[in-house]
mmCIF file of C-alpha atoms and ligand atoms in Angstrom:
data_model
loop_
_atom_site.group_PDB
_atom_site.id
_atom_site.type_symbol
_atom_site.label_atom_id
_atom_site.label_comp_id
_atom_site.label_asym_id
_atom_site.label_seq_id
_atom_site.Cartn_x
_atom_site.Cartn_y
_atom_site.Cartn_z
ATOM 1 C CA MET R 1071 12.912 -44.348 -9.283
ATOM 2 C CA THR R 1072 10.939 -47.560 -9.197
ATOM 3 C CA GLN R 1073 12.573 -50.272 -11.238
ATOM 4 C CA GLY R 1074 10.290 -51.914 -13.725
ATOM 5 C CA SER R 1075 7.836 -49.010 -13.804
ATOM 6 C CA SER R 1076 6.937 -47.524 -17.162
ATOM 7 C CA LEU R 1077 7.904 -44.120 -18.457
ATOM 8 C CA ALA R 1078 4.281 -43.008 -18.104
ATOM 9 C CA GLU R 1079 4.182 -44.132 -14.476
ATOM 10 C CA ARG R 1080 7.437 -42.392 -13.638
ATOM 11 C CA TYR R 1081 6.332 -39.201 -15.392
ATOM 12 C CA GLU R 1082 3.001 -39.179 -13.556
ATOM 13 C CA ALA R 1083 4.734 -39.954 -10.262
ATOM 14 C CA ALA R 1084 7.072 -36.987 -10.728
ATOM 15 C CA LEU R 1085 4.130 -34.684 -11.496
ATOM 16 C CA GLY R 1086 2.394 -35.960 -8.353
ATOM 17 C CA ARG R 1087 5.468 -35.335 -6.229
ATOM 18 C CA ILE R 1088 5.822 -31.803 -7.641
ATOM 19 C CA GLN R 1089 2.156 -31.153 -6.859
ATOM 20 C CA THR R 1090 2.530 -32.418 -3.293
ATOM 21 C CA ALA R 1091 5.745 -30.481 -2.702
ATOM 22 C CA ALA R 1092 4.129 -27.301 -4.029
ATOM 23 C CA VAL R 1093 0.996 -27.624 -1.917
ATOM 24 C CA THR R 1094 3.041 -28.510 1.180
ATOM 25 C CA SER R 1095 4.899 -25.225 0.863
ATOM 26 C CA GLY R 1096 1.775 -23.215 0.130
ATOM 27 C CA ARG R 1097 2.554 -22.854 -3.560
ATOM 28 C CA LYS R 1098 0.728 -23.751 -6.763
ATOM 29 C CA ALA R 1099 1.953 -26.660 -8.887
ATOM 30 C CA ASP R 1100 1.242 -24.470 -11.942
ATOM 31 C CA ASP R 1101 3.999 -22.127 -10.816
ATOM 32 C CA ILE R 1102 6.576 -24.881 -11.165
ATOM 33 C CA LYS R 1103 7.847 -25.879 -14.579
ATOM 34 C CA LEU R 1104 9.039 -29.439 -15.028
ATOM 35 C CA ILE R 1105 11.946 -29.795 -17.413
ATOM 36 C CA VAL R 1106 12.588 -33.435 -18.274
ATOM 37 C CA VAL R 1107 16.328 -33.881 -18.788
ATOM 38 C CA THR R 1108 16.636 -36.326 -21.676
ATOM 39 C CA LYS R 1109 20.428 -36.462 -22.059
ATOM 40 C CA ASN R 1110 21.746 -39.902 -22.983
ATOM 41 C CA HIS R 1111 18.309 -40.924 -24.198
ATOM 42 C CA PRO R 1112 17.175 -41.034 -27.815
ATOM 43 C CA ALA R 1113 14.697 -38.798 -29.629
ATOM 44 C CA SER R 1114 12.137 -41.631 -29.400
ATOM 45 C CA LEU R 1115 11.964 -41.105 -25.629
ATOM 46 C CA VAL R 1116 11.299 -37.382 -26.132
ATOM 47 C CA LEU R 1117 8.502 -38.279 -28.563
ATOM 48 C CA GLU R 1118 6.947 -40.610 -25.972
ATOM 49 C CA LEU R 1119 7.158 -37.865 -23.362
ATOM 50 C CA LEU R 1120 5.473 -35.409 -25.737
ATOM 51 C CA GLU R 1121 2.585 -37.851 -26.059
ATOM 52 C CA LEU R 1122 2.389 -38.027 -22.260
ATOM 53 C CA GLY R 1123 2.107 -34.239 -22.066
ATOM 54 C CA ALA R 1124 5.667 -33.118 -21.345
ATOM 55 C CA ARG R 1125 6.609 -29.915 -23.202
ATOM 56 C CA ASP R 1126 9.982 -28.878 -21.777
ATOM 57 C CA PHE R 1127 13.164 -30.858 -22.264
ATOM 58 C CA GLY R 1128 16.698 -30.356 -21.012
ATOM 59 C CA GLU R 1129 20.028 -31.297 -22.556
ATOM 60 C CA ASN R 1130 23.602 -30.646 -21.509
ATOM 61 C CA ARG R 1131 25.699 -31.365 -24.623
ATOM 62 C CA ASP R 1132 25.199 -29.671 -27.976
ATOM 63 C CA GLN R 1133 26.656 -32.592 -29.949
ATOM 64 C CA GLU R 1134 23.877 -34.779 -28.640
ATOM 65 C CA ALA R 1135 21.096 -32.200 -28.384
ATOM 66 C CA ALA R 1136 21.316 -30.630 -31.858
ATOM 67 C CA PRO R 1137 20.506 -33.810 -33.853
ATOM 68 C CA LYS R 1138 17.976 -34.954 -31.241
ATOM 69 C CA ALA R 1139 16.088 -31.649 -31.375
ATOM 70 C CA ALA R 1140 16.050 -31.837 -35.179
ATOM 71 C CA ASP R 1141 14.750 -35.430 -35.093
ATOM 72 C CA VAL R 1142 11.989 -34.529 -32.660
ATOM 73 C CA ARG R 1143 10.979 -31.486 -34.688
ATOM 74 C CA SER R 1144 10.656 -33.512 -37.878
ATOM 75 C CA ALA R 1145 8.717 -36.320 -36.162
ATOM 76 C CA SER R 1146 6.206 -34.335 -34.094
ATOM 77 C CA THR R 1147 4.018 -31.285 -34.585
ATOM 78 C CA ILE R 1148 3.544 -30.793 -30.833
ATOM 79 C CA ALA R 1149 5.075 -27.496 -29.721
ATOM 80 C CA HIS R 1150 7.859 -27.901 -27.172
ATOM 81 C CA ASP R 1151 10.875 -26.095 -25.725
ATOM 82 C CA TRP R 1152 14.506 -27.092 -25.298
ATOM 83 C CA HIS R 1153 16.450 -25.918 -22.279
ATOM 84 C CA PHE R 1154 20.228 -26.046 -22.439
ATOM 85 C CA VAL R 1155 21.392 -26.892 -18.900
ATOM 86 C CA GLY R 1156 25.050 -27.862 -19.234
ATOM 87 C CA GLN R 1157 28.292 -25.988 -19.523
ATOM 88 C CA LEU R 1158 28.311 -24.263 -22.888
ATOM 89 C CA GLN R 1159 31.442 -23.591 -24.912
ATOM 90 C CA SER R 1160 31.331 -20.285 -26.757
ATOM 91 C CA ASN R 1161 31.893 -21.968 -30.118
ATOM 92 C CA LYS R 1162 28.651 -23.942 -29.609
ATOM 93 C CA VAL R 1163 26.447 -20.894 -29.025
ATOM 94 C CA LYS R 1164 25.368 -20.558 -32.651
ATOM 95 C CA SER R 1165 24.281 -24.178 -32.781
ATOM 96 C CA VAL R 1166 22.411 -24.067 -29.471
ATOM 97 C CA LEU R 1167 20.491 -20.954 -30.557
ATOM 98 C CA LYS R 1168 18.986 -22.967 -33.404
ATOM 99 C CA TYR R 1169 16.911 -25.130 -31.076
ATOM 100 C CA ALA R 1170 17.056 -23.884 -27.473
ATOM 101 C CA SER R 1171 14.716 -21.256 -26.088
ATOM 102 C CA SER R 1172 16.490 -21.039 -22.774
ATOM 103 C CA LEU R 1173 19.921 -21.432 -21.244
ATOM 104 C CA HIS R 1174 20.187 -22.336 -17.567
ATOM 105 C CA SER R 1175 23.965 -22.161 -17.386
ATOM 106 C CA LEU R 1176 25.097 -18.606 -18.073
ATOM 107 C CA ASP R 1177 28.243 -18.879 -16.001
ATOM 108 C CA ARG R 1178 30.849 -16.383 -17.264
ATOM 109 C CA GLU R 1179 31.386 -13.067 -18.989
ATOM 110 C CA SER R 1180 32.926 -14.502 -22.151
ATOM 111 C CA LEU R 1181 29.838 -16.664 -22.718
ATOM 112 C CA LEU R 1182 27.584 -13.680 -22.103
ATOM 113 C CA ALA R 1183 29.499 -11.663 -24.707
ATOM 114 C CA GLU R 1184 29.149 -14.419 -27.295
ATOM 115 C CA LEU R 1185 25.444 -14.898 -26.520
ATOM 116 C CA ASN R 1186 24.875 -11.169 -26.903
ATOM 117 C CA LYS R 1187 26.709 -11.112 -30.217
ATOM 118 C CA GLN R 1188 25.005 -14.163 -31.726
ATOM 119 C CA THR R 1189 21.469 -13.374 -30.529
ATOM 120 C CA GLU R 1190 21.817 -9.921 -32.107
ATOM 121 C CA ARG R 1191 23.212 -11.345 -35.314
ATOM 122 C CA LEU R 1192 20.521 -14.043 -35.614
ATOM 123 C CA GLU R 1193 17.791 -11.742 -34.237
ATOM 124 C CA LYS R 1194 16.842 -14.415 -31.774
ATOM 125 C CA ASN R 1195 15.779 -13.984 -28.144
ATOM 126 C CA LEU R 1196 16.974 -16.297 -25.410
ATOM 127 C CA ASP R 1197 15.792 -16.803 -21.826
ATOM 128 C CA VAL R 1198 18.742 -17.112 -19.474
ATOM 129 C CA PHE R 1199 19.456 -18.076 -15.890
ATOM 130 C CA ILE R 1200 22.690 -17.076 -14.195
ATOM 131 C CA GLU R 1201 24.367 -20.207 -12.897
ATOM 132 C CA LEU R 1202 25.656 -19.825 -9.360
ATOM 133 C CA ASN R 1203 28.943 -21.150 -8.075
ATOM 134 C CA LEU R 1204 28.033 -22.550 -4.662
ATOM 135 C CA THR R 1205 31.395 -24.135 -3.948
ATOM 136 C CA GLY R 1206 33.152 -21.062 -2.566
ATOM 137 C CA ASP R 1207 36.026 -21.864 -4.946
ATOM 138 C CA PRO R 1208 36.303 -18.966 -7.444
ATOM 139 C CA GLY R 1209 38.205 -21.267 -9.811
ATOM 140 C CA ARG R 1210 35.083 -23.342 -10.393
ATOM 141 C CA GLY R 1211 32.427 -22.477 -12.947
ATOM 142 C CA GLY R 1212 29.541 -20.158 -12.220
ATOM 143 C CA ILE R 1213 28.990 -16.764 -10.660
ATOM 144 C CA GLN R 1214 29.625 -16.457 -6.959
ATOM 145 C CA PRO R 1215 26.444 -15.458 -5.117
ATOM 146 C CA GLN R 1216 27.957 -12.179 -3.889
ATOM 147 C CA HIS R 1217 28.642 -11.146 -7.512
ATOM 148 C CA VAL R 1218 25.279 -12.051 -8.973
ATOM 149 C CA ALA R 1219 23.813 -8.519 -9.005
ATOM 150 C CA GLN R 1220 26.932 -7.083 -10.634
ATOM 151 C CA PHE R 1221 26.944 -9.822 -13.287
ATOM 152 C CA ALA R 1222 23.226 -9.288 -13.873
ATOM 153 C CA GLU R 1223 23.866 -5.690 -14.912
ATOM 154 C CA LEU R 1224 25.898 -7.021 -17.829
ATOM 155 C CA ALA R 1225 23.181 -9.498 -18.805
ATOM 156 C CA LEU R 1226 20.514 -6.793 -18.618
ATOM 157 C CA ALA R 1227 22.492 -4.748 -21.132
ATOM 158 C CA ALA R 1228 22.147 -7.521 -23.747
ATOM 159 C CA PRO R 1229 18.929 -6.612 -25.610
ATOM 160 C CA ARG R 1230 18.014 -10.116 -26.736
ATOM 161 C CA LEU R 1231 18.778 -11.921 -23.504
ATOM 162 C CA ASN R 1232 15.804 -12.215 -21.203
ATOM 163 C CA LEU R 1233 17.139 -12.686 -17.693
ATOM 164 C CA LEU R 1234 14.814 -15.059 -15.834
ATOM 165 C CA GLY R 1235 16.747 -15.652 -12.635
ATOM 166 C CA VAL R 1236 19.351 -17.888 -11.040
ATOM 167 C CA MET R 1237 20.225 -21.537 -11.426
ATOM 168 C CA GLY R 1238 22.047 -23.779 -9.011
ATOM 169 C CA VAL R 1239 23.118 -27.368 -8.560
ATOM 170 C CA ALA R 1240 23.342 -28.613 -4.982
ATOM 171 C CA GLY R 1241 26.818 -29.986 -4.345
ATOM 172 C CA LEU R 1242 27.462 -33.613 -3.496
ATOM 173 C CA GLY R 1243 27.795 -34.278 0.183
ATOM 174 C CA VAL R 1244 26.315 -30.901 1.100
ATOM 175 C CA GLU R 1245 22.991 -30.506 2.896
ATOM 176 C CA PRO R 1246 20.633 -29.631 -0.006
ATOM 177 C CA GLU R 1247 18.479 -27.533 2.315
ATOM 178 C CA LEU R 1248 21.420 -25.179 2.917
ATOM 179 C CA GLU R 1249 22.329 -24.996 -0.778
ATOM 180 C CA PHE R 1250 18.790 -24.149 -1.845
ATOM 181 C CA GLU R 1251 18.595 -21.544 0.903
ATOM 182 C CA ARG R 1252 21.721 -19.897 -0.555
ATOM 183 C CA ILE R 1253 20.186 -20.007 -4.028
ATOM 184 C CA ARG R 1254 17.068 -18.305 -2.691
ATOM 185 C CA LEU R 1255 19.143 -15.572 -1.052
ATOM 186 C CA ALA R 1256 21.049 -15.021 -4.311
ATOM 187 C CA SER R 1257 17.687 -14.776 -6.089
ATOM 188 C CA GLU R 1258 16.629 -12.051 -3.661
ATOM 189 C CA ALA R 1259 19.873 -10.166 -4.264
ATOM 190 C CA LEU R 1260 19.340 -10.446 -8.011
ATOM 191 C CA GLN R 1261 15.796 -9.098 -7.787
ATOM 192 C CA VAL R 1262 17.098 -5.902 -6.208
ATOM 193 C CA VAL R 1263 18.619 -4.989 -9.578
ATOM 194 C CA ALA R 1264 16.296 -7.052 -11.805
ATOM 195 C CA PRO R 1265 12.853 -7.362 -10.173
ATOM 196 C CA GLN R 1266 11.446 -9.409 -13.059
ATOM 197 C CA ALA R 1267 14.221 -12.031 -12.745
ATOM 198 C CA ARG R 1268 12.369 -13.891 -10.008
ATOM 199 C CA PHE R 1269 12.658 -17.457 -11.269
ATOM 200 C CA ILE R 1270 14.818 -20.159 -9.717
ATOM 201 C CA SER R 1271 16.070 -23.195 -11.627
ATOM 202 C CA ALA R 1272 16.975 -25.722 -8.938
ATOM 203 C CA GLY R 1273 16.281 -29.323 -8.039
ATOM 204 C CA MET R 1274 17.067 -32.604 -9.770
ATOM 205 C CA SER R 1275 15.874 -36.200 -9.268
ATOM 206 C CA GLU R 1276 17.360 -36.541 -5.790
ATOM 207 C CA ASP R 1277 16.405 -33.201 -4.319
ATOM 208 C CA PHE R 1278 13.607 -31.476 -6.246
ATOM 209 C CA GLU R 1279 11.142 -31.524 -3.367
ATOM 210 C CA VAL R 1280 13.625 -29.698 -1.136
ATOM 211 C CA ALA R 1281 14.235 -27.232 -3.962
ATOM 212 C CA ILE R 1282 10.503 -26.577 -4.348
ATOM 213 C CA ALA R 1283 10.212 -25.985 -0.593
ATOM 214 C CA ASN R 1284 12.890 -23.311 -1.102
ATOM 215 C CA GLY R 1285 11.259 -21.502 -3.989
ATOM 216 C CA ALA R 1286 12.382 -23.395 -7.117
ATOM 217 C CA THR R 1287 10.221 -22.477 -10.121
ATOM 218 C CA HIS R 1288 11.999 -24.697 -12.677
ATOM 219 C CA VAL R 1289 12.983 -28.242 -11.721
ATOM 220 C CA ARG R 1290 15.301 -30.249 -13.979
ATOM 221 C CA ILE R 1291 14.484 -33.918 -13.570
ATOM 222 C CA GLY R 1292 16.289 -36.682 -15.437
ATOM 223 C CA THR R 1293 16.665 -40.219 -14.105
ATOM 224 C CA ALA R 1294 13.592 -40.185 -11.831
ATOM 225 C CA ILE R 1295 11.523 -39.973 -15.043
ATOM 226 C CA THR R 1296 13.684 -41.352 -17.831
ATOM 227 C CA GLY R 1297 15.265 -44.203 -15.909
ATOM 228 C CA LYS R 1298 18.966 -44.869 -15.913
ATOM 229 C CA ARG R 1299 20.872 -43.182 -18.711
ATOM 230 C CA GLN R 1300 21.823 -45.514 -21.495
ATOM 231 C CA TYR R 1301 25.167 -44.497 -22.947
HETATM 232 C C1 LIG Y 1441 21.679 -34.326 -15.785
HETATM 233 C C2 LIG Y 1441 21.265 -33.019 -15.222
HETATM 234 C C3 LIG Y 1441 20.062 -32.901 -14.490
HETATM 235 C C4 LIG Y 1441 19.160 -34.079 -14.191
HETATM 236 O O1 LIG Y 1441 19.793 -34.917 -13.272
HETATM 237 P P1 LIG Y 1441 19.037 -36.179 -12.622
HETATM 238 O O2 LIG Y 1441 19.803 -36.452 -11.387
HETATM 239 O O3 LIG Y 1441 19.136 -37.275 -13.631
HETATM 240 O O4 LIG Y 1441 17.649 -35.779 -12.345
HETATM 241 C C5 LIG Y 1441 19.713 -31.639 -14.023
HETATM 242 N N1 LIG Y 1441 20.499 -30.557 -14.235
HETATM 243 C C6 LIG Y 1441 21.651 -30.640 -14.915
HETATM 244 C C7 LIG Y 1441 22.465 -29.400 -15.090
HETATM 245 C C8 LIG Y 1441 22.069 -31.864 -15.424
HETATM 246 O O5 LIG Y 1441 23.233 -31.934 -16.085
#
């Protein structure tokens, strides 16, 4: 992030870097969706981004996202989508379904059960990514790569959940190249049981170009566009 640059400049710079990373790996920039993560920034920033052309926004806490999404909806007529990217407590599912069209962090069976129940009850569809646990520690959140196909069978049985693919966050202090390679392999394993679930949500401000080189189709970029988070 360049200090002193404007939001518009940072947004355009990110689009340019996505374009370059896509072309460098023989892919099309159109095949990569930019999700601007707006956590810790006010609705006014989302409104500015809408004017700049952004249409997909990410949030990781329902308490913050629910009022922000409502504010944006009442202040703008531009169609847009909210992506929930953070750990989701089951008791927040109903609230998140009111504004989010996709969930990137489906990380456990109990959450899947609640999502199935509430999407059926509200007759609402939801795009989902299975979040991978790349730490090797089964006690940590997320589905271990070797269990992704088995977990996917459960997700596929939920009529209103549309399984898009896998999501991963590269660990701190780990070579991102290796992490994104593991995510890509998990994606291949998933597609054996769910051929349509070919999307990969991976890459953040520090590593999105590496993620794109390894097949990411959805990049979740915060600070590189929004600047430092405020609160
Ligand atoms: C905050 C967040 C991002 C964006 O992170 P930056 O480093 O600010 O780009 C992406 N994904 C998730 C899950 C996040 O919580």
